PDB file of C-alpha atoms in Angstrom:
ATOM      1  CA  MET A   1     -18.585  16.094  28.174  1.00  0.00           C
ATOM      2  CA  ASN A   2     -21.082  18.946  28.509  1.00  0.00           C
ATOM      3  CA  TYR A   3     -21.245  21.134  31.602  1.00  0.00           C
ATOM      4  CA  LEU A   4     -23.605  23.880  32.682  1.00  0.00           C
ATOM      5  CA  THR A   5     -21.977  27.164  33.661  1.00  0.00           C
ATOM      6  CA  LYS A   6     -23.190  29.073  36.690  1.00  0.00           C
ATOM      7  CA  ASN A   7     -25.191  32.300  36.285  1.00  0.00           C
ATOM      8  CA  GLN A   8     -25.941  31.593  32.608  1.00  0.00           C
ATOM      9  CA  PRO A   9     -28.964  33.695  31.500  1.00  0.00           C
ATOM     10  CA  LEU A  10     -32.231  31.747  31.487  1.00  0.00           C
ATOM     11  CA  LYS A  11     -33.216  31.094  27.878  1.00  0.00           C
ATOM     12  CA  GLU A  12     -34.771  27.652  28.347  1.00  0.00           C
ATOM     13  CA  ILE A  13     -36.020  25.245  31.002  1.00  0.00           C
ATOM     14  CA  ARG A  14     -33.185  23.805  33.107  1.00  0.00           C
ATOM     15  CA  LEU A  15     -33.674  20.551  34.975  1.00  0.00           C
ATOM     16  CA  ILE A  16     -31.636  18.158  37.033  1.00  0.00           C
ATOM     17  CA  ALA A  17     -32.543  14.534  37.747  1.00  0.00           C
ATOM     18  CA  TRP A  18     -30.838  13.161  40.829  1.00  0.00           C
ATOM     19  CA  ASN A  19     -31.059  10.081  43.038  1.00  0.00           C
ATOM     20  CA  ALA A  20     -30.693  11.705  46.449  1.00  0.00           C
ATOM     21  CA  ASN A  21     -30.631   8.474  48.503  1.00  0.00           C
ATOM     22  CA  GLY A  22     -32.451  10.405  51.243  1.00  0.00           C
ATOM     23  CA  LEU A  23     -33.409  13.990  50.440  1.00  0.00           C
ATOM     24  CA  LEU A  24     -33.760  15.557  53.898  1.00  0.00           C
ATOM     25  CA  ASP A  25     -30.134  14.793  54.748  1.00  0.00           C
ATOM     26  CA  ARG A  26     -28.985  16.726  51.671  1.00  0.00           C
ATOM     27  CA  LYS A  27     -31.349  19.688  51.763  1.00  0.00           C
ATOM     28  CA  MET A  28     -28.717  22.397  52.223  1.00  0.00           C
ATOM     29  CA  GLU A  29     -26.373  21.220  49.481  1.00  0.00           C
ATOM     30  CA  LEU A  30     -29.295  20.816  47.073  1.00  0.00           C
ATOM     31  CA  SER A  31     -30.502  24.326  47.859  1.00  0.00           C
ATOM     32  CA  SER A  32     -27.064  25.692  47.027  1.00  0.00           C
ATOM     33  CA  VAL A  33     -26.896  23.845  43.682  1.00  0.00           C
ATOM     34  CA  LEU A  34     -30.393  24.965  42.667  1.00  0.00           C
ATOM     35  CA  MET A  35     -29.380  28.558  43.300  1.00  0.00           C
ATOM     36  CA  ASP A  36     -25.887  28.395  41.789  1.00  0.00           C
ATOM     37  CA  TYR A  37     -27.062  26.787  38.547  1.00  0.00           C
ATOM     38  CA  ASN A  38     -30.432  28.550  38.346  1.00  0.00           C
ATOM     39  CA  ILE A  39     -32.349  25.261  38.092  1.00  0.00           C
ATOM     40  CA  ASP A  40     -36.018  25.571  37.151  1.00  0.00           C
ATOM     41  CA  ILE A  41     -37.150  22.006  37.904  1.00  0.00           C
ATOM     42  CA  CYS A  42     -35.469  19.346  40.045  1.00  0.00           C
ATOM     43  CA  LEU A  43     -36.464  15.696  39.638  1.00  0.00           C
ATOM     44  CA  ILE A  44     -35.616  13.627  42.711  1.00  0.00           C
ATOM     45  CA  SER A  45     -35.622   9.842  43.023  1.00  0.00           C
ATOM     46  CA  GLU A  46     -35.172   7.864  46.250  1.00  0.00           C
ATOM     47  CA  THR A  47     -36.443  10.675  48.454  1.00  0.00           C
ATOM     48  CA  HIS A  48     -37.083   8.310  51.400  1.00  0.00           C
ATOM     49  CA  PHE A  49     -40.139  10.473  52.133  1.00  0.00           C
ATOM     50  CA  THR A  50     -43.382   9.374  53.743  1.00  0.00           C
ATOM     51  CA  LYS A  51     -46.715  11.154  53.370  1.00  0.00           C
ATOM     52  CA  GLU A  52     -45.838  13.150  56.482  1.00  0.00           C
ATOM     53  CA  SER A  53     -42.450  14.315  55.181  1.00  0.00           C
ATOM     54  CA  TYR A  54     -42.021  17.977  54.322  1.00  0.00           C
ATOM     55  CA  LEU A  55     -39.314  20.003  52.644  1.00  0.00           C
ATOM     56  CA  TYR A  56     -39.263  23.743  52.094  1.00  0.00           C
ATOM     57  CA  LEU A  57     -36.835  25.426  49.742  1.00  0.00           C
ATOM     58  CA  LYS A  58     -37.341  29.121  49.116  1.00  0.00           C
ATOM     59  CA  GLY A  59     -38.733  29.855  45.667  1.00  0.00           C
ATOM     60  CA  TYR A  60     -39.781  26.254  44.909  1.00  0.00           C
ATOM     61  CA  LYS A  61     -42.913  24.175  45.253  1.00  0.00           C
ATOM     62  CA  LEU A  62     -42.628  20.485  46.187  1.00  0.00           C
ATOM     63  CA  TYR A  63     -44.722  17.616  44.828  1.00  0.00           C
ATOM     64  CA  GLN A  64     -44.006  14.059  45.921  1.00  0.00           C
ATOM     65  CA  ALA A  65     -44.975  10.423  45.381  1.00  0.00           C
ATOM     66  CA  PRO A  66     -43.778   8.276  48.318  1.00  0.00           C
ATOM     67  CA  HIS A  67     -43.391   4.502  48.324  1.00  0.00           C
ATOM     68  CA  PRO A  68     -46.827   2.815  48.657  1.00  0.00           C
ATOM     69  CA  SER A  69     -45.798   1.268  51.999  1.00  0.00           C
ATOM     70  CA  ASP A  70     -45.509   4.852  53.348  1.00  0.00           C
ATOM     71  CA  ARG A  71     -42.160   3.907  54.854  1.00  0.00           C
ATOM     72  CA  ALA A  72     -38.952   5.925  54.441  1.00  0.00           C
ATOM     73  CA  ARG A  73     -37.689   4.267  51.282  1.00  0.00           C
ATOM     74  CA  GLY A  74     -37.879   4.790  47.518  1.00  0.00           C
ATOM     75  CA  GLY A  75     -40.138   7.588  46.364  1.00  0.00           C
ATOM     76  CA  ALA A  76     -39.994  10.383  43.809  1.00  0.00           C
ATOM     77  CA  ALA A  77     -40.460  14.141  44.003  1.00  0.00           C
ATOM     78  CA  ILE A  78     -40.395  17.320  41.938  1.00  0.00           C
ATOM     79  CA  LEU A  79     -39.208  20.758  42.986  1.00  0.00           C
ATOM     80  CA  ILE A  80     -40.361  23.462  40.556  1.00  0.00           C
ATOM     81  CA  LYS A  81     -39.906  27.217  40.713  1.00  0.00           C
ATOM     82  CA  ASN A  82     -43.149  28.729  41.891  1.00  0.00           C
ATOM     83  CA  THR A  83     -42.884  31.416  39.199  1.00  0.00           C
ATOM     84  CA  ILE A  84     -43.343  28.844  36.401  1.00  0.00           C
ATOM     85  CA  LYS A  85     -46.865  28.285  35.167  1.00  0.00           C
ATOM     86  CA  HIS A  86     -47.720  24.616  35.730  1.00  0.00           C
ATOM     87  CA  HIS A  87     -50.136  22.138  37.241  1.00  0.00           C
ATOM     88  CA  ILE A  88     -49.689  18.672  38.721  1.00  0.00           C
ATOM     89  CA  ASP A  89     -50.439  15.914  36.230  1.00  0.00           C
ATOM     90  CA  ASN A  90     -49.633  12.369  37.469  1.00  0.00           C
ATOM     91  CA  VAL A  91     -49.030  10.848  40.880  1.00  0.00           C
ATOM     92  CA  ILE A  92     -48.055   7.173  40.724  1.00  0.00           C
ATOM     93  CA  GLU A  93     -47.355   5.250  43.917  1.00  0.00           C
ATOM     94  CA  ASP A  94     -46.976   1.540  43.293  1.00  0.00           C
ATOM     95  CA  GLU A  95     -44.323  -1.093  43.874  1.00  0.00           C
ATOM     96  CA  MET A  96     -42.823  -0.955  40.369  1.00  0.00           C
ATOM     97  CA  PHE A  97     -42.873   2.813  39.877  1.00  0.00           C
ATOM     98  CA  GLN A  98     -43.003   5.808  42.127  1.00  0.00           C
ATOM     99  CA  ALA A  99     -43.422   8.825  39.886  1.00  0.00           C
ATOM    100  CA  ILE A 100     -44.883  12.309  39.765  1.00  0.00           C
ATOM    101  CA  SER A 101     -45.209  14.813  36.937  1.00  0.00           C
ATOM    102  CA  VAL A 102     -46.194  18.410  36.308  1.00  0.00           C
ATOM    103  CA  CYS A 103     -47.504  19.939  33.105  1.00  0.00           C
ATOM    104  CA  VAL A 104     -45.447  23.004  32.162  1.00  0.00           C
ATOM    105  CA  PHE A 105     -46.659  25.643  29.724  1.00  0.00           C
ATOM    106  CA  THR A 106     -43.966  26.556  27.174  1.00  0.00           C
ATOM    107  CA  SER A 107     -43.606  28.034  23.702  1.00  0.00           C
ATOM    108  CA  LEU A 108     -43.435  24.437  22.453  1.00  0.00           C
ATOM    109  CA  GLY A 109     -46.858  23.797  23.991  1.00  0.00           C
ATOM    110  CA  GLN A 110     -47.634  21.848  27.134  1.00  0.00           C
ATOM    111  CA  ILE A 111     -44.867  19.472  28.222  1.00  0.00           C
ATOM    112  CA  ASN A 112     -45.189  16.913  31.001  1.00  0.00           C
ATOM    113  CA  ILE A 113     -42.061  16.774  33.152  1.00  0.00           C
ATOM    114  CA  GLY A 114     -41.863  13.672  35.337  1.00  0.00           C
ATOM    115  CA  SER A 115     -39.652  12.258  38.069  1.00  0.00           C
ATOM    116  CA  VAL A 116     -39.423   8.474  38.406  1.00  0.00           C
ATOM    117  CA  TYR A 117     -37.881   5.892  40.685  1.00  0.00           C
ATOM    118  CA  SER A 118     -38.104   2.205  39.746  1.00  0.00           C
ATOM    119  CA  PRO A 119     -36.795  -0.052  42.549  1.00  0.00           C
ATOM    120  CA  PRO A 120     -34.243  -2.680  41.474  1.00  0.00           C
ATOM    121  CA  LYS A 121     -36.024  -5.682  42.986  1.00  0.00           C
ATOM    122  CA  HIS A 122     -38.991  -5.481  40.603  1.00  0.00           C
ATOM    123  CA  SER A 123     -38.911  -6.613  36.975  1.00  0.00           C
ATOM    124  CA  PRO A 124     -41.412  -4.652  34.855  1.00  0.00           C
ATOM    125  CA  LYS A 125     -42.261  -6.166  31.505  1.00  0.00           C
ATOM    126  CA  GLU A 126     -42.693  -4.401  28.191  1.00  0.00           C
ATOM    127  CA  ALA A 127     -46.421  -3.859  28.811  1.00  0.00           C
ATOM    128  CA  ASP A 128     -45.771  -2.465  32.316  1.00  0.00           C
ATOM    129  CA  TYR A 129     -43.306   0.091  30.973  1.00  0.00           C
ATOM    130  CA  GLU A 130     -45.553   1.009  28.060  1.00  0.00           C
ATOM    131  CA  ASN A 131     -48.646   1.492  30.259  1.00  0.00           C
ATOM    132  CA  PHE A 132     -46.561   3.629  32.608  1.00  0.00           C
ATOM    133  CA  LEU A 133     -45.112   5.845  29.880  1.00  0.00           C
ATOM    134  CA  ARG A 134     -48.435   6.417  28.121  1.00  0.00           C
ATOM    135  CA  LYS A 135     -49.768   8.090  31.273  1.00  0.00           C
ATOM    136  CA  PHE A 136     -47.575  11.101  30.519  1.00  0.00           C
ATOM    137  CA  GLY A 137     -49.265  11.954  27.229  1.00  0.00           C
ATOM    138  CA  GLY A 138     -47.868  12.839  23.840  1.00  0.00           C
ATOM    139  CA  LYS A 139     -45.097  15.256  24.837  1.00  0.00           C
ATOM    140  CA  PHE A 140     -42.971  14.547  27.880  1.00  0.00           C
ATOM    141  CA  LEU A 141     -39.622  14.150  29.558  1.00  0.00           C
ATOM    142  CA  VAL A 142     -39.576  11.579  32.384  1.00  0.00           C
ATOM    143  CA  ALA A 143     -36.238  11.158  34.133  1.00  0.00           C
ATOM    144  CA  GLY A 144     -34.756   9.523  37.192  1.00  0.00           C
ATOM    145  CA  ASP A 145     -33.267   6.254  38.393  1.00  0.00           C
ATOM    146  CA  TRP A 146     -34.805   3.521  36.252  1.00  0.00           C
ATOM    147  CA  ASN A 147     -32.496   0.733  37.504  1.00  0.00           C
ATOM    148  CA  SER A 148     -32.558  -0.529  33.911  1.00  0.00           C
ATOM    149  CA  LYS A 149     -29.403  -1.188  31.925  1.00  0.00           C
ATOM    150  CA  ASN A 150     -28.960  -1.194  28.169  1.00  0.00           C
ATOM    151  CA  THR A 151     -26.027  -0.352  25.962  1.00  0.00           C
ATOM    152  CA  ARG A 152     -28.524   1.614  23.837  1.00  0.00           C
ATOM    153  CA  TRP A 153     -28.412   4.453  26.353  1.00  0.00           C
ATOM    154  CA  GLY A 154     -24.832   3.932  27.477  1.00  0.00           C
ATOM    155  CA  SER A 155     -24.961   1.311  30.226  1.00  0.00           C
ATOM    156  CA  ARG A 156     -22.057  -1.077  30.702  1.00  0.00           C
ATOM    157  CA  LEU A 157     -24.257  -4.047  29.796  1.00  0.00           C
ATOM    158  CA  THR A 158     -27.863  -4.920  28.971  1.00  0.00           C
ATOM    159  CA  ASN A 159     -30.145  -6.603  31.510  1.00  0.00           C
ATOM    160  CA  THR A 160     -33.692  -7.927  31.206  1.00  0.00           C
ATOM    161  CA  LYS A 161     -35.269  -4.714  32.485  1.00  0.00           C
ATOM    162  CA  GLY A 162     -33.268  -2.766  29.942  1.00  0.00           C
ATOM    163  CA  LYS A 163     -34.514  -4.957  27.089  1.00  0.00           C
ATOM    164  CA  GLU A 164     -38.143  -4.548  28.192  1.00  0.00           C
ATOM    165  CA  LEU A 165     -37.861  -0.768  28.620  1.00  0.00           C
ATOM    166  CA  LEU A 166     -36.266  -0.381  25.189  1.00  0.00           C
ATOM    167  CA  LYS A 167     -39.134  -2.248  23.534  1.00  0.00           C
ATOM    168  CA  ALA A 168     -41.706  -0.115  25.354  1.00  0.00           C
ATOM    169  CA  VAL A 169     -40.016   3.166  24.374  1.00  0.00           C
ATOM    170  CA  ASP A 170     -39.824   2.025  20.746  1.00  0.00           C
ATOM    171  CA  ASN A 171     -43.548   1.136  20.899  1.00  0.00           C
ATOM    172  CA  ILE A 172     -44.497   4.716  21.795  1.00  0.00           C
ATOM    173  CA  ASN A 173     -42.008   6.264  19.348  1.00  0.00           C
ATOM    174  CA  GLY A 174     -40.040   7.670  22.240  1.00  0.00           C
ATOM    175  CA  ASN A 175     -36.362   8.437  22.683  1.00  0.00           C
ATOM    176  CA  PHE A 176     -33.713   8.363  25.389  1.00  0.00           C
ATOM    177  CA  ALA A 177     -32.118  11.508  26.773  1.00  0.00           C
ATOM    178  CA  THR A 178     -28.728  10.476  28.121  1.00  0.00           C
ATOM    179  CA  GLN A 179     -25.136  11.649  28.263  1.00  0.00           C
ATOM    180  CA  GLY A 180     -23.982   8.039  27.788  1.00  0.00           C
ATOM    181  CA  LYS A 181     -21.633   8.237  30.781  1.00  0.00           C
ATOM    182  CA  PRO A 182     -21.865   6.473  34.191  1.00  0.00           C
ATOM    183  CA  THR A 183     -24.183   8.111  36.713  1.00  0.00           C
ATOM    184  CA  TYR A 184     -23.907   5.535  39.519  1.00  0.00           C
ATOM    185  CA  TYR A 185     -20.723   5.373  41.567  1.00  0.00           C
ATOM    186  CA  PRO A 186     -21.345   2.686  44.226  1.00  0.00           C
ATOM    187  CA  THR A 187     -19.687   2.804  47.621  1.00  0.00           C
ATOM    188  CA  ASP A 188     -19.698  -1.004  47.705  1.00  0.00           C
ATOM    189  CA  PRO A 189     -16.323  -2.131  46.250  1.00  0.00           C
ATOM    190  CA  ASN A 190     -17.988  -5.291  44.921  1.00  0.00           C
ATOM    191  CA  LYS A 191     -20.167  -3.223  42.585  1.00  0.00           C
ATOM    192  CA  VAL A 192     -19.064  -1.370  39.477  1.00  0.00           C
ATOM    193  CA  LEU A 193     -20.083   2.034  38.164  1.00  0.00           C
ATOM    194  CA  ASP A 194     -22.845   2.153  35.568  1.00  0.00           C
ATOM    195  CA  LEU A 195     -25.494   4.323  33.946  1.00  0.00           C
ATOM    196  CA  LEU A 196     -28.866   4.076  35.724  1.00  0.00           C
ATOM    197  CA  ASP A 197     -30.141   7.677  35.597  1.00  0.00           C
ATOM    198  CA  PHE A 198     -31.484   9.034  32.304  1.00  0.00           C
ATOM    199  CA  GLY A 199     -34.529  10.501  30.643  1.00  0.00           C
ATOM    200  CA  VAL A 200     -37.196   9.116  28.334  1.00  0.00           C
ATOM    201  CA  THR A 201     -38.814  11.598  25.944  1.00  0.00           C
ATOM    202  CA  ARG A 202     -41.761  11.595  23.606  1.00  0.00           C
ATOM    203  CA  GLY A 203     -42.846  14.285  21.185  1.00  0.00           C
ATOM    204  CA  LEU A 204     -39.647  16.300  21.711  1.00  0.00           C
ATOM    205  CA  SER A 205     -37.135  16.681  18.923  1.00  0.00           C
ATOM    206  CA  PRO A 206     -33.524  15.893  19.880  1.00  0.00           C
ATOM    207  CA  ASN A 207     -32.827  19.451  18.710  1.00  0.00           C
ATOM    208  CA  ASN A 208     -35.006  20.767  21.552  1.00  0.00           C
ATOM    209  CA  HIS A 209     -33.086  19.277  24.468  1.00  0.00           C
ATOM    210  CA  TRP A 210     -29.547  18.930  25.710  1.00  0.00           C
ATOM    211  CA  VAL A 211     -28.096  16.506  28.284  1.00  0.00           C
ATOM    212  CA  GLY A 212     -25.023  16.825  30.495  1.00  0.00           C
ATOM    213  CA  LEU A 213     -23.666  15.786  33.887  1.00  0.00           C
ATOM    214  CA  LEU A 214     -22.950  17.735  37.043  1.00  0.00           C
ATOM    215  CA  GLU A 215     -20.086  15.646  38.362  1.00  0.00           C
ATOM    216  CA  ASP A 216     -18.668  17.756  41.166  1.00  0.00           C
ATOM    217  CA  GLU A 217     -21.851  18.635  43.060  1.00  0.00           C
ATOM    218  CA  LEU A 218     -24.067  16.781  45.558  1.00  0.00           C
ATOM    219  CA  SER A 219     -22.988  13.899  47.747  1.00  0.00           C
ATOM    220  CA  SER A 220     -25.155  10.926  46.771  1.00  0.00           C
ATOM    221  CA  ASP A 221     -23.680   7.857  45.059  1.00  0.00           C
ATOM    222  CA  HIS A 222     -25.487   9.058  41.912  1.00  0.00           C
ATOM    223  CA  ILE A 223     -24.374  11.978  39.722  1.00  0.00           C
ATOM    224  CA  PRO A 224     -27.069  14.528  38.839  1.00  0.00           C
ATOM    225  CA  VAL A 225     -28.062  14.534  35.182  1.00  0.00           C
ATOM    226  CA  LEU A 226     -28.677  17.935  33.605  1.00  0.00           C
ATOM    227  CA  PHE A 227     -31.368  18.531  31.007  1.00  0.00           C
ATOM    228  CA  THR A 228     -32.083  21.695  29.084  1.00  0.00           C
ATOM    229  CA  ILE A 229     -35.286  22.017  27.065  1.00  0.00           C
ATOM    230  CA  ASP A 230     -34.908  24.692  24.421  1.00  0.00           C
ATOM    231  CA  SER A 231     -38.073  26.572  25.224  1.00  0.00           C
ATOM    232  CA  SER A 232     -38.871  29.423  27.580  1.00  0.00           C
ATOM    233  CA  ALA A 233     -41.252  28.660  30.434  1.00  0.00           C
ATOM    234  CA  ILE A 234     -44.236  30.995  30.686  1.00  0.00           C
ATOM    235  CA  PRO A 235     -43.996  32.953  33.958  1.00  0.00           C
ATOM    236  CA  ILE A 236     -46.957  33.564  36.227  1.00  0.00           C
ATOM    237  CA  PRO A 237     -47.738  37.302  36.108  1.00  0.00           C
ATOM    238  CA  CYS A 238     -47.055  39.015  39.440  1.00  0.00           C
ATOM    239  CA  PRO A 239     -49.470  41.816  40.424  1.00  0.00           C
ATOM    240  CA  ASP A 240     -47.909  45.141  41.333  1.00  0.00           C
ATOM    241  CA  ARG A 241     -47.846  45.680  45.102  1.00  0.00           C
ATOM    242  CA  LEU A 242     -46.480  48.374  47.382  1.00  0.00           C
ATOM    243  CA  HIS A 243     -46.475  46.061  50.393  1.00  0.00           C
ATOM    244  CA  ASN A 244     -46.764  42.397  51.411  1.00  0.00           C
ATOM    245  CA  LYS A 245     -48.859  40.487  53.935  1.00  0.00           C
ATOM    246  CA  GLN A 246     -46.094  40.496  56.560  1.00  0.00           C
ATOM    247  CA  ILE A 247     -46.150  44.242  57.238  1.00  0.00           C
ATOM    248  CA  ASP A 248     -47.144  45.179  60.806  1.00  0.00           C
ATOM    249  CA  TRP A 249     -49.367  48.171  60.100  1.00  0.00           C
ATOM    250  CA  GLU A 250     -50.196  48.773  63.782  1.00  0.00           C
ATOM    251  CA  GLY A 251     -46.510  48.880  64.633  1.00  0.00           C
ATOM    252  CA  PHE A 252     -45.864  51.219  61.722  1.00  0.00           C
ATOM    253  CA  ARG A 253     -48.665  53.551  62.908  1.00  0.00           C
ATOM    254  CA  ASP A 254     -47.216  53.658  66.419  1.00  0.00           C
ATOM    255  CA  PHE A 255     -43.730  54.344  65.013  1.00  0.00           C
ATOM    256  CA  ILE A 256     -45.015  57.298  62.969  1.00  0.00           C
ATOM    257  CA  ASP A 257     -47.116  58.713  65.835  1.00  0.00           C
ATOM    258  CA  LYS A 258     -44.112  58.756  68.186  1.00  0.00           C
ATOM    259  CA  ARG A 259     -41.663  60.347  65.763  1.00  0.00           C
ATOM    260  CA  ILE A 260     -43.683  62.931  63.824  1.00  0.00           C
ATOM    261  CA  ILE A 261     -44.730  66.191  65.488  1.00  0.00           C
ATOM    262  CA  LEU A 262     -47.233  68.191  63.462  1.00  0.00           C
TER     263      LEU A 262
END
């Protein structure tokens, strides 16, 4: 099993996809993991955010797609380092899919990075999955909790949603980015562990990305999935400054006047 080591030099884009099962309750632990593992982009499913919800994590910008009912359930979000050149690409808020993506500028060209949550009670068909995936263009990684099972990507069994998603991904010449190990560890003893969290890619060679698990971090019933895209993100140039907007110049002037005798 592959693991990501802390403080590894940044040579590529690092992502985690994680079903938070309520993001605000886990803000502090997520902040610690993002810092410890130097994560560039965090893909969150089941945020339980509404349009009025807000989350601030230093150094990151938040984009979100809440459930269309605007109630605290479902939802998807992206946290991306504000030093990475990007723009928002898709915001999808419907019953079958809550998803949001950003377009990131890399040495491999523009790549759409998307976060998705597909609630278990809905049953998308092949055409629904295909129409959804085509919205992300010709080069993308979309990851999250699909609630679709198929032995093709490592699930314990194959269900109807898994069959339909597989056909749709084959139709667009896409691939699955998965570790092949369980990501869902239910608290309900009547349920069994399974693989529900994975990525779908298009236009990315398997040689350009790596998948692992972060088993011992974060307290949801889902394990975060780690993705590394072998390409350096283009940073936003920072202008040289001798000061910032928070400096109290009047206070500084008074301080100097009182302490300097000419």
